[in-house]
Amino acid sequence: MGFPDPQKLMEHARREANAGESFFEFRLDYLPAPEQGVAVIRKFLAAHPECCILATCRRHQNHGKFNGSVEDQIRILDAAFDAGARAVDVEIESAENAIPRLEALRGKGQLMLSYHNYDGTPSPESIVRRMLRIPADGYKIVTTARKPSDNARILAITKSHPRTPLVVLAMGEAGFPTRVLAPAWGGLFTYAAPNASEGTASGQVSARVLRHLYRAEKFTRAAKIYGVIADPVRHSISPAVHNRAFQSHRLDAVYLPFLVQSPQLKDFFALADSLPIAGFSVTIPHKQRILRYLDVVDPLARRIGAVNTVWKKAGKWRGANTDADAVTVPLSRKLRLSKSSVLVVGNGGAARSAAYALVGSGARVSIVGRNPDRVRSLARACGAESLLREQVNGRKFDALVHATPLGMFPHPETCFFSDALPASLVFDMVYNPLETTLLRNAASQGLTVISGLQMFLEQATRQFEIWTGAPAPRAVMEKAAIEALAPAS
Ligand code: NAP
């Protein structure tokens, strides 16, 4: 934890200790005078002798905040040991200039030698070779992930150096998987932010999230890895939902958010083939381009031209589209699709899945959107009728399926329709917020509604079943989704 004043440091450390945490990094360099941090260590440990402190006083030349010399840095860390710290972190750049002093320092406690790279992930082997020249009790190697496969490169160090005490991590959102996987992969520990404040590095999440959402201390090295590939991926509720489902079935598995930018799909497969990735969800912007990387694609997904679920079977990557059933199943609970007319609003990936699935179920499908050319081309491809916005006025459909982002957080007030809705049943794919403006209008006009959450759960439960072969714990997943959506809605 790094705070610019000693009271704050003490306050947060006490709060975490009272919540059951027992191992802290104190960033002394974040304080105007690091000596103040030494005093905090002494006072804190007097009240919490069960806790263990790793003291760090990184120099500004090495991306820390301490402005003194290497000698001053070592003197402060020495004082931290005297105050009761169990370990100190010295960055490689300082260590290489203070080798004789390090031996004496190491006599007082554990020395963690650290390497940080804020630009990228260079060859890990050359970093390890450089680090191992200096004797230490632990070696921390932190790089920055620029692409998905950087996660595998950094985690591979634990495999090639099984007897070296290591902490390995890749910073940045793209490196987040390493923060969760490193402990199971043989890392000494991982870094987390205090529960009630910001972390000290990009990509850090709180200890509570690592422990309770990702169960970073529970799954093993043999755990199957699942996840979602997307850009952006940060706000996805899928990790909350699928991890809770794995937990309720006591599966040795974890579900991670993978930030994969448009041109990085191929690189993601390099990662997927080197980690035990067993399956993943696919969302914006990869649902269509993913097809070219798959060995087997389910016929409906092939027809739609979009895949949202991938899994590995007998060494082959397979893809399916669970969005399609997630539209038709909730609708067919309310009406006979083969005898119904349905208006689909939108012409993006989700609208495509809906239109193909509905036509396939025998419904009479009409499509409307903001771009008449794109609407026409989708309608022609799937055998639906295309409508201009004004042609919808005066028509009445049995159901309306809304598949644009209108009404979605952070613009919940927006809505495709301004007055009377042209259907008896309104299905909004948007699930954040849970009750959209469209659904509220529909309910106030006495219409039947189906929420985007029902669709989300339908596609997520089908994914769980494809991946595990077990029935999905729907109620558990629904509760997790509602909890995950609560703060933003
Ligand atoms: P997409 O491929 O990006 O397509 C978005 C569609 O919305 C396009 O047809 C686009 O029209 C249209 N659109 C965007 N902004 C608009 C605006 N201001 N006015 C009118 N139309 C607009 O996205 P998608 O994957 O289809 O997703 C669409 C929505 O469905 C999202 O809100 C997504 O979260 C939701 N969804 C929910 C679930 C679920 O499980 N509940 C599953 C999938 C998707 P243009 O072609 O003219 O740009």
XYZ file of C-alpha atoms and ligand atoms in Angstrom:
537
model
C 0.000 0.000 0.000
C 1.248 3.438 -0.901
C -0.128 6.613 0.715
C 1.205 10.154 0.800
C 0.759 10.546 4.568
C 1.651 8.271 7.493
C -1.788 8.492 9.187
C -3.461 7.190 6.039
C -0.952 4.345 5.778
C -1.622 3.392 9.399
C -5.377 3.724 8.995
C -5.543 1.485 5.908
C -3.141 -1.078 7.356
C -5.259 -1.308 10.529
C -8.459 -1.637 8.504
C -6.982 -4.474 6.420
C -5.544 -6.218 9.490
C -8.906 -5.996 11.251
C -10.494 -7.528 8.139
C -8.132 -10.510 8.450
C -5.292 -9.587 6.062
C -1.819 -10.324 7.462
C 0.775 -9.617 4.763
C 1.374 -6.049 3.557
C 3.788 -4.206 1.347
C 4.428 -0.714 2.793
C 5.620 1.682 0.100
C 7.794 3.973 2.218
C 8.735 5.968 -0.888
C 5.145 7.259 -1.207
C 5.634 9.261 2.009
C 7.251 12.713 1.937
C 9.832 11.354 4.424
C 10.199 7.550 4.271
C 11.440 7.541 7.902
C 7.832 8.321 8.871
C 6.930 4.954 7.385
C 9.525 3.227 9.541
C 7.757 4.672 12.574
C 4.408 3.410 11.223
C 5.854 -0.108 10.846
C 6.963 -0.087 14.506
C 3.656 1.221 15.815
C 1.518 -1.009 13.575
C 3.400 -4.202 14.475
C 3.147 -3.400 18.194
C -0.644 -3.583 17.783
C -0.628 -6.390 15.163
C 2.329 -8.678 15.861
C 0.668 -11.414 13.738
C 1.208 -9.320 10.593
C 4.129 -9.457 8.232
C 5.500 -6.387 6.443
C 7.503 -6.117 3.256
C 9.061 -2.626 3.109
C 9.836 -0.946 -0.210
C 11.518 2.414 -0.797
C 11.917 2.534 -4.571
C 13.999 5.312 -6.103
C 12.382 7.694 -8.578
C 14.954 6.721 -11.224
C 13.398 3.253 -11.036
C 9.750 4.380 -11.160
C 9.419 4.856 -7.400
C 9.030 8.157 -5.527
C 12.171 8.247 -3.348
C 14.592 11.021 -4.231
C 17.595 9.969 -2.144
C 20.748 8.016 -2.986
C 21.096 4.222 -3.038
C 22.954 4.523 0.303
C 19.992 6.404 1.826
C 17.601 3.822 0.405
C 19.522 0.927 1.979
C 19.766 2.835 5.297
C 15.975 3.299 5.371
C 15.326 -0.364 4.557
C 17.802 -1.319 7.284
C 15.780 0.813 9.718
C 12.595 -0.889 8.472
C 14.098 -4.254 9.500
C 14.951 -2.798 12.909
C 11.316 -1.671 13.226
C 10.107 -5.235 12.618
C 9.664 -5.560 8.841
C 10.085 -9.193 7.823
C 11.280 -8.463 4.282
C 12.507 -5.590 2.122
C 12.274 -5.055 -1.625
C 15.296 -3.677 -3.469
C 15.027 -3.032 -7.176
C 17.700 -4.575 -9.376
C 19.092 -1.179 -10.457
C 19.848 -0.192 -6.825
C 20.954 -3.689 -5.869
C 23.573 -3.827 -8.619
C 25.108 -0.688 -7.113
C 25.065 -1.875 -3.515
C 26.064 -5.546 -3.571
C 28.367 -5.395 -0.508
C 25.667 -3.580 1.559
C 23.010 -6.130 0.557
C 24.749 -9.005 2.368
C 24.500 -7.120 5.677
C 20.895 -6.152 4.953
C 20.013 -9.746 4.147
C 21.400 -10.839 7.514
C 18.483 -8.993 9.151
C 15.593 -10.525 7.177
C 14.404 -11.541 3.759
C 15.619 -9.706 0.692
C 13.271 -9.508 -2.293
C 15.069 -8.437 -5.443
C 12.743 -6.793 -7.944
C 12.729 -6.079 -11.663
C 10.127 -3.811 -13.282
C 9.563 -3.071 -16.917
C 6.915 -0.449 -17.687
C 7.240 -0.716 -21.462
C 6.711 -4.354 -22.283
C 7.742 -7.958 -21.645
C 11.303 -8.557 -22.879
C 12.850 -12.037 -22.945
C 12.169 -13.367 -19.438
C 15.248 -15.619 -19.493
C 17.646 -12.692 -19.838
C 15.897 -10.969 -16.929
C 16.211 -14.083 -14.762
C 19.912 -14.438 -15.635
C 20.520 -10.816 -14.621
C 18.613 -11.228 -11.352
C 20.185 -14.524 -10.255
C 23.637 -12.927 -10.192
C 22.617 -11.351 -6.880
C 21.779 -13.671 -3.986
C 18.307 -12.972 -2.562
C 15.459 -14.754 -0.800
C 12.944 -13.986 -3.517
C 12.950 -12.591 -7.057
C 10.114 -10.415 -8.253
C 9.798 -9.991 -12.006
C 7.162 -7.526 -13.160
C 6.736 -6.574 -16.789
C 3.963 -4.874 -18.769
C 1.677 -6.958 -20.956
C 1.124 -5.397 -24.376
C -0.572 -8.437 -25.860
C -2.321 -11.577 -24.579
C 0.648 -13.954 -25.080
C 2.787 -11.830 -22.697
C 0.816 -13.531 -19.892
C 2.143 -16.928 -20.958
C 5.714 -15.676 -21.380
C 5.872 -14.286 -17.865
C 4.149 -17.279 -16.239
C 6.516 -19.644 -18.068
C 9.356 -18.439 -15.791
C 7.795 -20.385 -12.903
C 8.031 -23.533 -15.034
C 11.611 -23.009 -16.228
C 12.843 -22.092 -12.715
C 10.797 -24.312 -10.397
C 13.257 -24.061 -7.508
C 13.731 -20.275 -7.593
C 11.449 -18.373 -5.185
C 9.635 -16.101 -7.635
C 6.928 -13.484 -7.824
C 5.917 -12.961 -11.452
C 3.360 -10.527 -12.796
C 2.508 -8.562 -15.902
C 1.099 -5.076 -15.295
C -1.674 -3.458 -17.302
C -5.176 -4.673 -18.037
C -3.869 -7.168 -20.600
C -1.689 -8.719 -17.876
C -4.469 -9.148 -15.344
C -4.627 -12.966 -15.786
C -1.088 -13.247 -14.339
C -2.241 -11.593 -11.094
C -4.807 -14.328 -10.615
C -2.828 -17.294 -11.943
C 0.656 -16.603 -10.516
C 0.103 -18.074 -7.008
C -1.250 -21.375 -8.375
C 1.572 -21.446 -10.882
C 4.208 -21.464 -8.163
C 4.638 -17.751 -7.463
C 5.383 -16.900 -3.813
C 2.478 -14.453 -3.690
C 0.610 -11.933 -5.817
C -0.061 -8.238 -5.299
C -3.476 -6.751 -4.567
C -4.734 -3.262 -3.797
C -6.116 -2.398 -0.346
C -9.861 -3.092 -0.282
C -10.741 0.555 0.287
C -8.310 2.342 -1.998
C -6.379 2.405 -5.253
C -3.530 -0.004 -5.899
C 0.059 1.000 -6.615
C 0.254 -0.535 -10.108
C -1.879 -0.742 -13.217
C -4.127 -3.820 -13.360
C -4.188 -4.346 -9.570
C -7.526 -5.286 -8.042
C -8.390 -5.592 -4.370
C -7.469 -8.583 -2.234
C -11.192 -9.223 -1.727
C -11.789 -9.536 -5.480
C -8.765 -11.830 -5.942
C -9.814 -14.057 -3.048
C -13.585 -14.161 -3.351
C -14.306 -13.596 -7.018
C -11.290 -15.346 -8.569
C -10.519 -17.696 -5.627
C -6.812 -17.121 -6.361
C -5.803 -19.197 -3.311
C -8.200 -22.057 -4.019
C -7.712 -23.307 -7.550
C -4.653 -25.430 -8.367
C -1.987 -25.479 -11.053
C -4.118 -28.106 -12.835
C -7.194 -25.843 -12.906
C -8.949 -25.441 -16.230
C -8.862 -21.858 -17.419
C -11.874 -20.189 -19.021
C -12.530 -16.541 -19.759
C -14.013 -13.876 -21.940
C -12.177 -12.196 -24.813
C -13.303 -8.643 -25.468
C -12.241 -5.029 -25.893
C -13.228 -3.392 -23.603
C -13.438 -6.219 -21.063
C -13.201 -4.397 -17.737
C -16.953 -4.064 -17.163
C -17.914 -7.597 -18.151
C -20.073 -9.330 -15.548
C -19.155 -12.759 -16.970
C -16.213 -13.347 -14.562
C -18.521 -12.723 -11.572
C -21.150 -15.084 -12.965
C -19.002 -17.982 -14.227
C -16.577 -18.032 -11.281
C -19.537 -18.263 -8.906
C -20.940 -21.128 -10.997
C -17.587 -23.003 -10.889
C -17.414 -22.415 -7.158
C -20.920 -23.769 -6.579
C -19.976 -26.985 -8.452
C -16.623 -27.118 -6.613
C -14.782 -27.247 -9.942
C -11.035 -26.680 -10.142
C -11.493 -23.938 -12.719
C -11.188 -20.186 -13.047
C -12.754 -17.666 -15.460
C -10.677 -14.604 -16.422
C -11.184 -11.386 -18.380
C -8.786 -11.319 -21.354
C -8.299 -7.931 -22.969
C -7.862 -8.786 -26.645
C -7.751 -5.893 -29.095
C -9.041 -6.332 -32.653
C -5.695 -7.220 -34.284
C -4.670 -9.530 -31.401
C -6.936 -12.553 -31.967
C -4.122 -14.654 -33.442
C -1.885 -13.751 -30.520
C -4.660 -14.763 -28.112
C -4.669 -18.249 -29.659
C -0.903 -18.409 -28.996
C -1.760 -17.779 -25.327
C -4.689 -20.211 -25.385
C -2.459 -22.973 -26.719
C 0.241 -22.439 -24.101
C -1.996 -22.115 -21.006
C -4.569 -24.792 -20.132
C -7.378 -22.683 -21.624
C -10.344 -25.000 -22.041
C -12.912 -22.554 -23.369
C -13.961 -18.937 -23.554
C -16.789 -16.529 -24.237
C -16.408 -14.194 -27.192
C -17.849 -10.717 -27.340
C -17.380 -7.341 -29.027
C -15.401 -7.002 -31.322
C -14.485 -10.644 -32.016
C -17.721 -12.574 -32.601
C -17.383 -12.663 -36.377
C -13.610 -12.697 -36.933
C -13.140 -15.576 -34.481
C -14.616 -18.024 -37.022
C -11.448 -18.112 -39.106
C -9.422 -19.385 -36.116
C -11.738 -22.287 -35.242
C -11.393 -25.889 -36.397
C -15.078 -26.798 -36.073
C -18.037 -24.390 -36.124
C -21.576 -25.438 -35.271
C -23.858 -25.097 -38.375
C -26.180 -22.446 -36.847
C -23.189 -20.295 -35.781
C -21.743 -20.727 -39.273
C -25.042 -19.570 -40.825
C -25.257 -16.585 -38.485
C -21.595 -15.832 -39.052
C -20.966 -15.219 -35.348
C -19.622 -17.318 -32.464
C -19.904 -16.398 -28.786
C -18.748 -19.686 -27.217
C -15.481 -21.528 -27.858
C -14.134 -24.709 -26.306
C -11.367 -27.218 -26.924
C -12.182 -30.838 -27.559
C -9.687 -33.480 -28.668
C -7.182 -30.728 -29.418
C -9.569 -28.841 -31.719
C -11.082 -25.414 -31.146
C -14.861 -25.537 -31.552
C -17.352 -22.690 -31.731
C -21.077 -22.272 -31.189
C -23.558 -19.438 -30.826
C -25.534 -19.605 -27.579
C -26.981 -16.087 -28.185
C -29.376 -17.618 -30.726
C -31.080 -19.968 -28.240
C -30.873 -17.232 -25.642
C -33.297 -15.230 -27.828
C -35.679 -17.993 -28.903
C -35.942 -19.881 -25.597
C -37.297 -16.986 -23.433
C -39.589 -15.910 -26.306
C -41.021 -19.376 -26.871
C -42.013 -19.527 -23.203
C -44.426 -16.682 -24.004
C -45.515 -17.317 -27.626
C -45.539 -19.856 -30.453
C -42.734 -18.588 -32.611
C -43.888 -20.435 -35.755
C -47.129 -18.443 -35.603
C -45.637 -15.094 -34.557
C -44.403 -11.896 -36.126
C -41.265 -10.432 -34.574
C -39.609 -7.051 -35.146
C -35.827 -7.079 -34.591
C -34.305 -3.653 -33.903
C -30.656 -3.363 -34.972
C -28.362 -5.101 -37.419
C -25.201 -5.795 -35.385
C -23.918 -9.149 -34.077
C -26.718 -9.707 -31.545
C -29.428 -8.687 -34.026
C -27.961 -11.146 -36.572
C -28.126 -14.009 -34.051
C -31.707 -13.074 -33.161
C -32.858 -12.719 -36.782
C -31.359 -16.024 -37.970
C -32.597 -17.925 -34.899
C -36.108 -16.487 -35.186
C -36.363 -17.172 -38.932
C -35.069 -20.689 -38.148
C -37.878 -21.109 -35.577
C -40.479 -20.259 -38.205
C -41.280 -16.726 -37.042
C -42.098 -13.955 -39.541
C -39.225 -11.561 -38.931
C -38.972 -7.863 -39.797
C -35.844 -5.801 -39.144
C -35.465 -2.072 -38.539
C -32.402 -0.003 -37.638
C -30.724 3.328 -38.165
C -28.896 2.309 -41.323
C -31.356 1.122 -44.034
C -28.612 -0.394 -46.246
C -27.264 -2.606 -43.488
C -30.762 -3.543 -42.385
C -31.642 -4.537 -45.949
C -28.531 -6.634 -46.368
C -29.162 -8.565 -43.107
C -32.840 -9.040 -43.960
C -31.947 -10.384 -47.400
C -29.343 -12.753 -45.966
C -31.564 -14.333 -43.339
C -34.922 -14.257 -45.121
C -36.558 -11.409 -43.182
C -38.428 -8.255 -44.191
C -36.536 -4.957 -43.947
C -38.386 -1.883 -42.748
C -37.607 1.804 -42.641
C -38.220 3.417 -39.277
C -41.353 5.218 -40.533
C -42.782 1.962 -41.929
C -42.929 0.570 -38.392
C -45.548 3.177 -37.404
C -48.998 1.709 -37.656
C -47.719 -1.900 -37.678
C -48.235 -4.259 -34.767
C -45.973 -7.269 -34.068
C -46.385 -10.104 -31.591
C -42.906 -9.346 -30.235
C -40.137 -6.781 -30.519
C -36.502 -7.730 -29.881
C -34.290 -4.729 -29.229
C -30.620 -5.359 -30.161
C -28.838 -1.995 -30.148
C -26.907 -0.429 -27.245
C -29.532 2.306 -26.833
C -30.590 2.525 -23.181
C -27.357 0.956 -21.947
C -25.262 2.382 -19.107
C -23.874 5.128 -19.120
C -26.755 6.505 -21.257
C -29.767 4.760 -19.716
C -32.193 7.504 -20.805
C -31.844 6.723 -24.539
C -34.456 4.626 -26.348
C -35.059 3.657 -30.004
C -38.829 4.335 -29.690
C -40.288 7.614 -28.500
C -43.964 6.706 -28.028
C -46.359 3.747 -28.391
C -44.479 0.480 -28.877
C -45.429 -1.618 -31.919
C -45.660 -5.035 -30.176
C -47.466 -6.901 -27.403
C -44.228 -8.321 -26.005
C -40.982 -6.373 -25.619
C -37.618 -8.129 -25.244
C -34.681 -5.800 -24.557
C -31.219 -7.343 -24.908
C -29.661 -4.525 -22.871
C -29.152 -5.703 -19.263
C -27.287 -2.822 -17.692
C -29.378 -1.263 -16.160
C -31.608 -4.222 -15.350
C -34.716 -2.155 -16.032
C -34.137 -0.120 -19.186
C -36.157 2.867 -20.364
C -37.628 0.619 -23.100
C -38.768 -2.019 -20.595
C -40.174 0.644 -18.257
C -42.161 2.170 -21.146
C -43.377 -1.286 -22.197
C -44.533 -2.133 -18.681
C -46.325 1.225 -18.384
C -48.155 0.436 -21.654
C -49.300 -2.890 -20.152
C -47.024 -4.996 -22.420
C -45.283 -8.250 -21.499
C -41.522 -7.817 -21.022
C -38.409 -10.010 -21.222
C -35.240 -8.504 -19.794
C -31.708 -8.642 -21.188
C -30.695 -10.416 -17.987
C -32.825 -13.408 -19.005
C -30.968 -13.552 -22.309
C -27.614 -13.121 -20.588
C -28.366 -15.995 -18.211
C -29.685 -18.199 -20.988
C -26.487 -17.842 -23.058
C -24.227 -18.080 -19.990
C -25.905 -21.239 -18.628
C -25.590 -22.869 -22.060
C -21.885 -21.950 -22.117
C -21.409 -23.513 -18.679
C -23.094 -26.702 -19.875
C -20.990 -26.902 -23.048
C -17.793 -26.405 -21.058
C -18.479 -28.655 -18.087
C -21.106 -31.131 -19.279
C -22.971 -30.451 -16.009
C -26.299 -28.662 -15.505
C -25.681 -24.957 -14.847
C -26.510 -23.542 -11.403
C -28.888 -20.934 -12.830
C -30.056 -19.427 -9.527
C -26.447 -18.968 -8.371
C -25.526 -17.344 -11.684
C -28.553 -15.050 -11.586
C -27.697 -13.876 -8.061
C -24.076 -13.238 -9.095
C -25.202 -11.258 -12.170
C -27.602 -9.102 -10.152
C -24.906 -8.411 -7.549
C -22.365 -7.553 -10.257
C -24.800 -5.163 -11.925
C -25.960 -3.522 -8.703
C -23.332 -0.751 -8.347
C -23.740 0.515 -11.932
C -27.511 0.217 -12.195
P -22.933 -4.397 -32.323
O -22.547 -5.580 -33.160
O -21.965 -3.310 -32.083
O -24.247 -3.782 -33.021
C -24.886 -2.656 -32.508
C -26.129 -2.353 -33.327
O -26.771 -1.239 -32.716
C -25.880 -1.964 -34.774
O -26.972 -2.382 -35.539
C -25.832 -0.453 -34.713
O -26.228 0.180 -35.888
C -26.907 -0.197 -33.678
N -26.738 1.085 -33.004
C -25.658 1.498 -32.308
N -25.879 2.732 -31.807
C -27.129 3.095 -32.230
C -27.918 4.255 -32.063
N -27.460 5.297 -31.359
N -29.159 4.299 -32.640
C -29.600 3.235 -33.350
N -28.900 2.113 -33.543
C -27.682 2.045 -32.988
O -23.436 -4.871 -30.886
P -24.211 -6.205 -30.524
O -23.248 -7.262 -30.131
O -25.166 -6.498 -31.595
O -24.958 -5.763 -29.182
C -26.099 -4.928 -29.212
C -26.672 -4.800 -27.811
O -27.139 -6.071 -27.360
C -25.649 -4.341 -26.786
O -26.273 -3.459 -25.897
C -25.282 -5.611 -26.069
O -24.874 -5.366 -24.737
C -26.591 -6.362 -26.094
N -26.379 -7.815 -25.980
C -26.933 -8.427 -24.922
C -26.786 -9.793 -24.787
C -27.403 -10.472 -23.601
O -26.977 -11.575 -23.283
N -28.386 -9.876 -22.974
C -26.055 -10.554 -25.727
C -25.508 -9.875 -26.819
C -25.662 -8.490 -26.934
P -25.172 0.486 -37.095
O -24.945 -0.813 -37.814
O -25.889 1.489 -37.910
O -23.916 1.006 -36.440
